[in-house]
PDB file of C-alpha atoms in Angstrom:
ATOM      1  CA  MET A   1       0.000   0.000   0.000  1.00 61.00           C
ATOM      2  CA  GLU A   2       1.357   3.439  -0.974  1.00 79.00           C
ATOM      3  CA  LYS A   3       2.042   6.059   1.664  1.00 81.00           C
ATOM      4  CA  ARG A   4      -0.777   8.321   0.389  1.00 81.00           C
ATOM      5  CA  ASP A   5      -3.319   5.459   0.613  1.00 79.00           C
ATOM      6  CA  LEU A   6      -2.025   4.507   4.027  1.00 82.00           C
ATOM      7  CA  LEU A   7      -2.434   8.052   5.347  1.00 82.00           C
ATOM      8  CA  ARG A   8      -5.920   8.263   3.864  1.00 83.00           C
ATOM      9  CA  LYS A   9      -6.845   4.932   5.492  1.00 83.00           C
ATOM     10  CA  ILE A  10      -5.456   6.083   8.848  1.00 82.00           C
ATOM     11  CA  SER A  11      -7.460   9.315   8.553  1.00 81.00           C
ATOM     12  CA  GLU A  12     -10.648   7.350   7.835  1.00 83.00           C
ATOM     13  CA  ILE A  13     -10.045   5.068  10.830  1.00 82.00           C
ATOM     14  CA  LYS A  14      -9.391   8.090  13.067  1.00 84.00           C
ATOM     15  CA  ASN A  15     -12.710   9.609  11.989  1.00 85.00           C
ATOM     16  CA  GLU A  16     -14.431   6.292  12.671  1.00 85.00           C
ATOM     17  CA  LEU A  17     -12.738   6.134  16.085  1.00 84.00           C
ATOM     18  CA  ALA A  18     -13.933   9.651  16.922  1.00 86.00           C
ATOM     19  CA  ASN A  19     -17.493   8.732  15.916  1.00 86.00           C
ATOM     20  CA  LEU A  20     -17.314   5.486  17.861  1.00 86.00           C
ATOM     21  CA  ARG A  21     -16.029   7.293  20.976  1.00 89.00           C
ATOM     22  CA  ASN A  22     -18.829   9.874  20.714  1.00 89.00           C
ATOM     23  CA  ASN A  23     -21.379   7.093  20.288  1.00 88.00           C
ATOM     24  CA  LEU A  24     -19.815   5.173  23.187  1.00 88.00           C
ATOM     25  CA  ASN A  25     -19.968   8.216  25.495  1.00 90.00           C
ATOM     26  CA  SER A  26     -23.592   8.826  24.519  1.00 89.00           C
ATOM     27  CA  LEU A  27     -24.507   5.178  25.118  1.00 90.00           C
ATOM     28  CA  ASN A  28     -22.641   5.160  28.436  1.00 89.00           C
ATOM     29  CA  LYS A  29     -24.521   8.290  29.526  1.00 92.00           C
ATOM     30  CA  ASP A  30     -27.888   6.771  28.570  1.00 90.00           C
ATOM     31  CA  LYS A  31     -26.904   3.484  30.212  1.00 90.00           C
ATOM     32  CA  GLU A  32     -26.115   5.245  33.497  1.00 92.00           C
ATOM     33  CA  ILE A  33     -29.340   7.295  33.323  1.00 93.00           C
ATOM     34  CA  TRP A  34     -31.404   4.116  33.059  1.00 93.00           C
ATOM     35  CA  PHE A  35     -29.326   2.441  35.794  1.00 92.00           C
ATOM     36  CA  ASP A  36     -29.878   5.403  38.151  1.00 93.00           C
ATOM     37  CA  LYS A  37     -33.591   5.388  37.344  1.00 93.00           C
ATOM     38  CA  LYS A  38     -33.770   1.646  38.052  1.00 91.00           C
ATOM     39  CA  GLU A  39     -32.028   2.113  41.420  1.00 93.00           C
ATOM     40  CA  SER A  40     -34.230   5.107  42.307  1.00 93.00           C
ATOM     41  CA  LEU A  41     -37.360   3.094  41.514  1.00 92.00           C
ATOM     42  CA  LYS A  42     -35.965   0.227  43.585  1.00 92.00           C
ATOM     43  CA  LYS A  43     -35.761   2.550  46.614  1.00 93.00           C
ATOM     44  CA  ASP A  44     -39.297   3.801  45.969  1.00 92.00           C
ATOM     45  CA  LEU A  45     -40.509   0.224  45.682  1.00 92.00           C
ATOM     46  CA  ASN A  46     -38.839  -0.819  48.956  1.00 92.00           C
ATOM     47  CA  SER A  47     -40.404   2.174  50.689  1.00 91.00           C
ATOM     48  CA  LEU A  48     -43.868   1.283  49.357  1.00 91.00           C
ATOM     49  CA  ILE A  49     -43.447  -2.386  50.321  1.00 90.00           C
ATOM     50  CA  SER A  50     -42.364  -1.375  53.831  1.00 88.00           C
ATOM     51  CA  GLU A  51     -45.451   0.828  54.139  1.00 87.00           C
ATOM     52  CA  ILE A  52     -47.834  -1.862  52.870  1.00 85.00           C
ATOM     53  CA  LYS A  53     -46.305  -4.431  55.243  1.00 84.00           C
ATOM     54  CA  LYS A  54     -47.275  -2.229  58.184  1.00 81.00           C
ATOM     55  CA  LEU A  55     -50.784  -1.923  56.802  1.00 78.00           C
ATOM     56  CA  LYS A  56     -50.899  -5.678  56.150  1.00 76.00           C
ATOM     57  CA  SER A  57     -49.981  -6.355  59.772  1.00 74.00           C
ATOM     58  CA  SER A  58     -52.869  -4.121  60.812  1.00 73.00           C
ATOM     59  CA  SER A  59     -55.026  -5.745  58.126  1.00 72.00           C
ATOM     60  CA  ASP A  60     -54.288  -9.232  59.509  1.00 74.00           C
ATOM     61  CA  VAL A  61     -55.634  -8.164  62.907  1.00 74.00           C
ATOM     62  CA  PHE A  62     -58.624  -6.593  61.142  1.00 77.00           C
ATOM     63  CA  ASN A  63     -59.292  -9.806  59.157  1.00 80.00           C
ATOM     64  CA  GLN A  64     -59.073 -11.926  62.306  1.00 84.00           C
ATOM     65  CA  GLU A  65     -61.588  -9.661  64.032  1.00 84.00           C
ATOM     66  CA  VAL A  66     -63.882  -9.695  60.979  1.00 86.00           C
ATOM     67  CA  ASN A  67     -63.749 -13.497  60.663  1.00 89.00           C
ATOM     68  CA  LYS A  68     -64.368 -13.952  64.387  1.00 90.00           C
ATOM     69  CA  THR A  69     -67.376 -11.592  64.330  1.00 90.00           C
ATOM     70  CA  LYS A  70     -68.743 -13.193  61.137  1.00 92.00           C
ATOM     71  CA  ASP A  71     -68.497 -16.640  62.746  1.00 93.00           C
ATOM     72  CA  GLU A  72     -70.367 -15.356  65.802  1.00 93.00           C
ATOM     73  CA  ARG A  73     -73.086 -13.771  63.660  1.00 93.00           C
ATOM     74  CA  ASP A  74     -73.483 -16.913  61.533  1.00 94.00           C
ATOM     75  CA  LYS A  75     -73.598 -19.095  64.649  1.00 94.00           C
ATOM     76  CA  PHE A  76     -76.359 -16.930  66.171  1.00 94.00           C
ATOM     77  CA  ASN A  77     -78.322 -16.864  62.890  1.00 94.00           C
ATOM     78  CA  LYS A  78     -78.101 -20.664  62.633  1.00 94.00           C
ATOM     79  CA  LYS A  79     -79.315 -20.978  66.219  1.00 94.00           C
ATOM     80  CA  VAL A  80     -82.286 -18.715  65.386  1.00 93.00           C
ATOM     81  CA  LYS A  81     -83.111 -20.856  62.338  1.00 94.00           C
ATOM     82  CA  ASP A  82     -82.904 -24.102  64.359  1.00 93.00           C
ATOM     83  CA  LEU A  83     -85.090 -22.664  67.114  1.00 93.00           C
ATOM     84  CA  ILE A  84     -87.691 -21.450  64.590  1.00 93.00           C
ATOM     85  CA  ASP A  85     -87.838 -24.962  63.103  1.00 92.00           C
ATOM     86  CA  GLU A  86     -88.264 -26.373  66.607  1.00 91.00           C
ATOM     87  CA  ILE A  87     -90.994 -23.892  67.569  1.00 89.00           C
ATOM     88  CA  LYS A  88     -92.886 -24.704  64.359  1.00 91.00           C
ATOM     89  CA  LYS A  89     -92.929 -28.384  65.331  1.00 89.00           C
ATOM     90  CA  LEU A  90     -94.142 -27.561  68.859  1.00 85.00           C
ATOM     91  CA  ASP A  91     -96.803 -25.234  67.492  1.00 81.00           C
ATOM     92  CA  LYS A  92     -98.152 -28.009  65.260  1.00 85.00           C
ATOM     93  CA  GLU A  93     -98.033 -30.415  68.189  1.00 77.00           C
ATOM     94  CA  LYS A  94     -99.916 -27.855  70.309  1.00 74.00           C
ATOM     95  CA  LYS A  95    -102.665 -27.433  67.693  1.00 76.00           C
ATOM     96  CA  ASP A  96    -103.042 -31.207  67.324  1.00 74.00           C
ATOM     97  CA  LEU A  97    -103.255 -31.638  71.116  1.00 67.00           C
ATOM     98  CA  LEU A  98    -105.828 -28.866  71.498  1.00 65.00           C
ATOM     99  CA  LYS A  99    -107.912 -30.539  68.815  1.00 71.00           C
ATOM    100  CA  ASP A 100    -107.569 -34.054  70.295  1.00 68.00           C
ATOM    101  CA  LYS A 101    -108.479 -32.931  73.825  1.00 60.00           C
ATOM    102  CA  LYS A 102    -111.130 -30.569  72.505  1.00 61.00           C
ATOM    103  CA  ILE A 103    -109.652 -27.659  74.431  1.00 58.00           C
ATOM    104  CA  THR A 104    -111.175 -24.419  73.181  1.00 59.00           C
ATOM    105  CA  PHE A 105    -109.469 -22.033  75.593  1.00 61.00           C
ATOM    106  CA  ASN A 106    -105.974 -20.652  75.770  1.00 68.00           C
ATOM    107  CA  PRO A 107    -104.192 -21.941  78.928  1.00 67.00           C
ATOM    108  CA  ASP A 108    -102.023 -18.797  78.963  1.00 70.00           C
ATOM    109  CA  ILE A 109    -105.137 -16.650  79.297  1.00 77.00           C
ATOM    110  CA  ILE A 110    -106.426 -18.879  82.147  1.00 76.00           C
ATOM    111  CA  LYS A 111    -103.052 -18.586  83.903  1.00 80.00           C
ATOM    112  CA  GLY A 112    -103.089 -14.816  83.442  1.00 83.00           C
ATOM    113  CA  ASN A 113    -106.609 -14.591  84.929  1.00 83.00           C
ATOM    114  CA  ILE A 114    -105.549 -16.644  87.961  1.00 83.00           C
ATOM    115  CA  GLU A 115    -102.563 -14.365  88.583  1.00 86.00           C
ATOM    116  CA  ARG A 116    -104.706 -11.257  88.126  1.00 87.00           C
ATOM    117  CA  ILE A 117    -107.339 -12.404  90.659  1.00 87.00           C
ATOM    118  CA  GLU A 118    -104.672 -13.502  93.172  1.00 87.00           C
ATOM    119  CA  TYR A 119    -102.996 -10.104  92.882  1.00 86.00           C
ATOM    120  CA  LYS A 120    -106.376  -8.393  93.429  1.00 85.00           C
ATOM    121  CA  ILE A 121    -107.019 -10.408  96.613  1.00 85.00           C
ATOM    122  CA  GLU A 122    -103.534  -9.584  97.956  1.00 85.00           C
ATOM    123  CA  THR A 123    -103.534  -5.864  97.185  1.00 85.00           C
ATOM    124  CA  GLU A 124    -107.149  -4.711  97.480  1.00 84.00           C
ATOM    125  CA  ALA A 125    -109.373  -4.315 100.507  1.00 82.00           C
ATOM    126  CA  ILE A 126    -112.317  -6.560  99.671  1.00 83.00           C
ATOM    127  CA  SER A 127    -115.108  -8.078 101.713  1.00 85.00           C
ATOM    128  CA  PHE A 128    -115.096 -11.659 102.994  1.00 83.00           C
ATOM    129  CA  ASP A 129    -117.931 -12.659 100.658  1.00 85.00           C
ATOM    130  CA  LYS A 130    -116.163 -11.061  97.707  1.00 87.00           C
ATOM    131  CA  GLU A 131    -112.916 -12.843  98.571  1.00 84.00           C
ATOM    132  CA  LYS A 132    -114.781 -16.137  98.954  1.00 86.00           C
ATOM    133  CA  LYS A 133    -116.345 -15.649  95.541  1.00 88.00           C
ATOM    134  CA  LEU A 134    -112.968 -14.820  93.995  1.00 85.00           C
ATOM    135  CA  MET A 135    -111.314 -17.859  95.604  1.00 89.00           C
ATOM    136  CA  LYS A 136    -114.030 -20.048  94.171  1.00 89.00           C
ATOM    137  CA  GLU A 137    -113.350 -18.533  90.741  1.00 86.00           C
ATOM    138  CA  ILE A 138    -109.617 -19.187  91.161  1.00 86.00           C
ATOM    139  CA  ASN A 139    -110.221 -22.839  92.080  1.00 86.00           C
ATOM    140  CA  GLU A 140    -112.430 -23.322  89.023  1.00 82.00           C
ATOM    141  CA  LEU A 141    -109.794 -21.704  86.809  1.00 78.00           C
ATOM    142  CA  LYS A 142    -107.028 -23.817  88.358  1.00 81.00           C
ATOM    143  CA  LYS A 143    -109.055 -26.966  87.776  1.00 79.00           C
ATOM    144  CA  LYS A 144    -109.548 -25.928  84.165  1.00 73.00           C
ATOM    145  CA  TYR A 145    -105.869 -25.100  83.894  1.00 71.00           C
ATOM    146  CA  ARG A 146    -104.860 -28.540  85.286  1.00 71.00           C
ATOM    147  CA  GLU A 147    -107.019 -30.232  82.672  1.00 65.00           C
ATOM    148  CA  SER A 148    -104.748 -28.766  80.044  1.00 64.00           C
ATOM    149  CA  SER A 149    -101.464 -29.693  81.769  1.00 64.00           C
ATOM    150  CA  ASP A 150    -100.023 -31.315  78.630  1.00 66.00           C
ATOM    151  CA  VAL A 151    -100.892 -28.247  76.609  1.00 70.00           C
ATOM    152  CA  ASN A 152     -99.523 -25.990  79.374  1.00 70.00           C
ATOM    153  CA  GLU A 153     -96.152 -27.678  79.086  1.00 75.00           C
ATOM    154  CA  LEU A 154     -96.190 -27.102  75.340  1.00 76.00           C
ATOM    155  CA  PHE A 155     -97.126 -23.444  75.816  1.00 76.00           C
ATOM    156  CA  ASP A 156     -94.307 -23.042  78.344  1.00 78.00           C
ATOM    157  CA  ASN A 157     -91.798 -24.645  75.983  1.00 83.00           C
ATOM    158  CA  ILE A 158     -92.993 -22.449  73.091  1.00 83.00           C
ATOM    159  CA  ASP A 159     -92.671 -19.326  75.272  1.00 84.00           C
ATOM    160  CA  LYS A 160     -89.191 -20.407  76.322  1.00 89.00           C
ATOM    161  CA  LEU A 161     -88.153 -20.979  72.716  1.00 90.00           C
ATOM    162  CA  ASP A 162     -89.647 -17.657  71.685  1.00 90.00           C
ATOM    163  CA  LYS A 163     -87.525 -15.863  74.309  1.00 92.00           C
ATOM    164  CA  GLU A 164     -84.418 -17.736  73.124  1.00 93.00           C
ATOM    165  CA  ILE A 165     -85.140 -16.746  69.505  1.00 94.00           C
ATOM    166  CA  LYS A 166     -85.408 -13.080  70.498  1.00 93.00           C
ATOM    167  CA  ASP A 167     -82.196 -13.335  72.506  1.00 94.00           C
ATOM    168  CA  PHE A 168     -80.159 -15.002  69.722  1.00 94.00           C
ATOM    169  CA  ARG A 169     -81.659 -12.694  67.085  1.00 93.00           C
ATOM    170  CA  LYS A 170     -80.498  -9.692  69.147  1.00 94.00           C
ATOM    171  CA  LYS A 171     -77.021 -11.235  69.456  1.00 94.00           C
ATOM    172  CA  ALA A 172     -76.909 -11.798  65.667  1.00 93.00           C
ATOM    173  CA  ASN A 173     -77.964  -8.189  65.041  1.00 94.00           C
ATOM    174  CA  ASP A 174     -75.345  -6.940  67.541  1.00 93.00           C
ATOM    175  CA  SER A 175     -72.645  -8.959  65.739  1.00 92.00           C
ATOM    176  CA  HIS A 176     -73.773  -7.576  62.381  1.00 91.00           C
ATOM    177  CA  GLN A 177     -73.665  -4.028  63.751  1.00 91.00           C
ATOM    178  CA  LYS A 178     -70.185  -4.686  65.121  1.00 88.00           C
ATOM    179  CA  LEU A 179     -69.096  -5.846  61.654  1.00 87.00           C
ATOM    180  CA  ARG A 180     -70.349  -2.612  60.116  1.00 87.00           C
ATOM    181  CA  GLU A 181     -68.456  -0.587  62.735  1.00 84.00           C
ATOM    182  CA  ILE A 182     -65.239  -2.554  62.071  1.00 81.00           C
ATOM    183  CA  PHE A 183     -65.507  -1.933  58.310  1.00 81.00           C
ATOM    184  CA  THR A 184     -66.270   1.767  58.877  1.00 80.00           C
ATOM    185  CA  GLN A 185     -63.258   2.188  61.169  1.00 71.00           C
ATOM    186  CA  ASN A 186     -60.927   0.372  58.761  1.00 77.00           C
ATOM    187  CA  ARG A 187     -62.270   1.807  55.490  1.00 78.00           C
ATOM    188  CA  GLU A 188     -59.419   4.369  55.314  1.00 77.00           C
ATOM    189  CA  ASP A 189     -56.753   1.663  55.782  1.00 77.00           C
ATOM    190  CA  ILE A 190     -58.499  -0.570  53.212  1.00 77.00           C
ATOM    191  CA  ASN A 191     -58.506   2.248  50.632  1.00 82.00           C
ATOM    192  CA  LYS A 192     -54.865   3.082  51.414  1.00 85.00           C
ATOM    193  CA  PHE A 193     -53.922  -0.611  51.043  1.00 82.00           C
ATOM    194  CA  LYS A 194     -55.583  -0.730  47.614  1.00 85.00           C
ATOM    195  CA  GLU A 195     -53.848   2.514  46.582  1.00 89.00           C
ATOM    196  CA  LEU A 196     -50.423   1.236  47.718  1.00 89.00           C
ATOM    197  CA  SER A 197     -50.948  -2.093  45.929  1.00 90.00           C
ATOM    198  CA  LYS A 198     -51.718  -0.200  42.725  1.00 92.00           C
ATOM    199  CA  LYS A 199     -48.610   2.005  43.185  1.00 92.00           C
ATOM    200  CA  ILE A 200     -46.413  -1.046  43.813  1.00 92.00           C
ATOM    201  CA  GLN A 201     -47.638  -2.699  40.611  1.00 93.00           C
ATOM    202  CA  GLY A 202     -46.961   0.490  38.627  1.00 93.00           C
ATOM    203  CA  THR A 203     -43.512   1.015  40.199  1.00 92.00           C
ATOM    204  CA  ARG A 204     -42.536  -2.619  39.548  1.00 92.00           C
ATOM    205  CA  LYS A 205     -43.463  -2.206  35.897  1.00 94.00           C
ATOM    206  CA  GLU A 206     -41.494   1.067  35.655  1.00 92.00           C
ATOM    207  CA  GLN A 207     -38.495  -0.576  37.348  1.00 92.00           C
ATOM    208  CA  GLN A 208     -38.621  -3.527  34.939  1.00 93.00           C
ATOM    209  CA  ASP A 209     -38.856  -1.140  31.949  1.00 93.00           C
ATOM    210  CA  ALA A 210     -35.875   0.859  33.275  1.00 92.00           C
ATOM    211  CA  PHE A 211     -33.898  -2.360  33.808  1.00 93.00           C
ATOM    212  CA  ASP A 212     -34.714  -3.545  30.272  1.00 93.00           C
ATOM    213  CA  LYS A 213     -33.570  -0.175  28.874  1.00 92.00           C
ATOM    214  CA  PHE A 214     -30.382  -0.372  30.943  1.00 91.00           C
ATOM    215  CA  ILE A 215     -29.620  -3.886  29.605  1.00 93.00           C
ATOM    216  CA  GLU A 216     -30.396  -2.747  26.065  1.00 92.00           C
ATOM    217  CA  HIS A 217     -27.999   0.248  26.293  1.00 90.00           C
ATOM    218  CA  LYS A 218     -25.366  -1.829  28.065  1.00 91.00           C
ATOM    219  CA  LYS A 219     -25.501  -4.376  25.243  1.00 92.00           C
ATOM    220  CA  LYS A 220     -25.120  -1.629  22.611  1.00 91.00           C
ATOM    221  CA  PHE A 221     -22.322  -0.061  24.688  1.00 89.00           C
ATOM    222  CA  LEU A 222     -20.402  -3.359  24.730  1.00 91.00           C
ATOM    223  CA  GLU A 223     -20.939  -3.839  20.989  1.00 90.00           C
ATOM    224  CA  VAL A 224     -19.621  -0.344  20.201  1.00 86.00           C
ATOM    225  CA  ASN A 225     -16.778  -0.804  22.697  1.00 85.00           C
ATOM    226  CA  ASN A 226     -15.701  -4.045  20.975  1.00 88.00           C
ATOM    227  CA  THR A 227     -15.882  -2.313  17.583  1.00 86.00           C
ATOM    228  CA  LEU A 228     -13.729   0.506  18.995  1.00 85.00           C
ATOM    229  CA  LYS A 229     -11.135  -1.990  20.226  1.00 87.00           C
ATOM    230  CA  ASP A 230     -11.003  -3.629  16.795  1.00 85.00           C
ATOM    231  CA  LYS A 231     -10.550  -0.232  15.132  1.00 81.00           C
ATOM    232  CA  LEU A 232      -7.786   0.677  17.587  1.00 84.00           C
ATOM    233  CA  LYS A 233      -5.990  -2.562  16.712  1.00 82.00           C
ATOM    234  CA  GLU A 234      -6.417  -1.749  13.042  1.00 77.00           C
TER     235      GLU A 234
END
């Protein structure tokens, strides 16, 4: 190769080297920008995860309380349902018994009348004849009441079940109200948890995009750097 051609070739390679160095510096700058962004997003992500972990700890307690209260409410509601089924059976049994024994009066009303007359005798100033008359009425009512002893037992059991139903229904309603209060008190934390979860998803995606860009620029940087080395050897 002549000297003139050699000098021209050297000049061309020098120009290529200058362009390669400029390209390399530009790629290195972009590579570092994406690396810094990836690291910055990593810090943001760690901060968000730390924050959501605190909320999750609080949320675990909240969930335990919710599940416990729900179980209580469901248990009370089931008890109410079972008692209603039982009282329906007793009510049918009562009607059948009243029909079989041909009882046309309500034993509860008889019992109430007895108690009312007894209270009147104890609390009011009445004459001997009046008291005698009332005692006779009580005895007749008691006799009538004894005739319906089987039915009386059924009435008592129905009344007892009715009281239990009211009691368990109140407990179920109290548990339901407690649930509503728990959700109201924790609504802010629930909304914040959802918001943080959304932010974490977005930040993870951004971090992955930044990492992909960093790898892409690093790959190009290495390719240009290898080309530069080859040109320097040349």
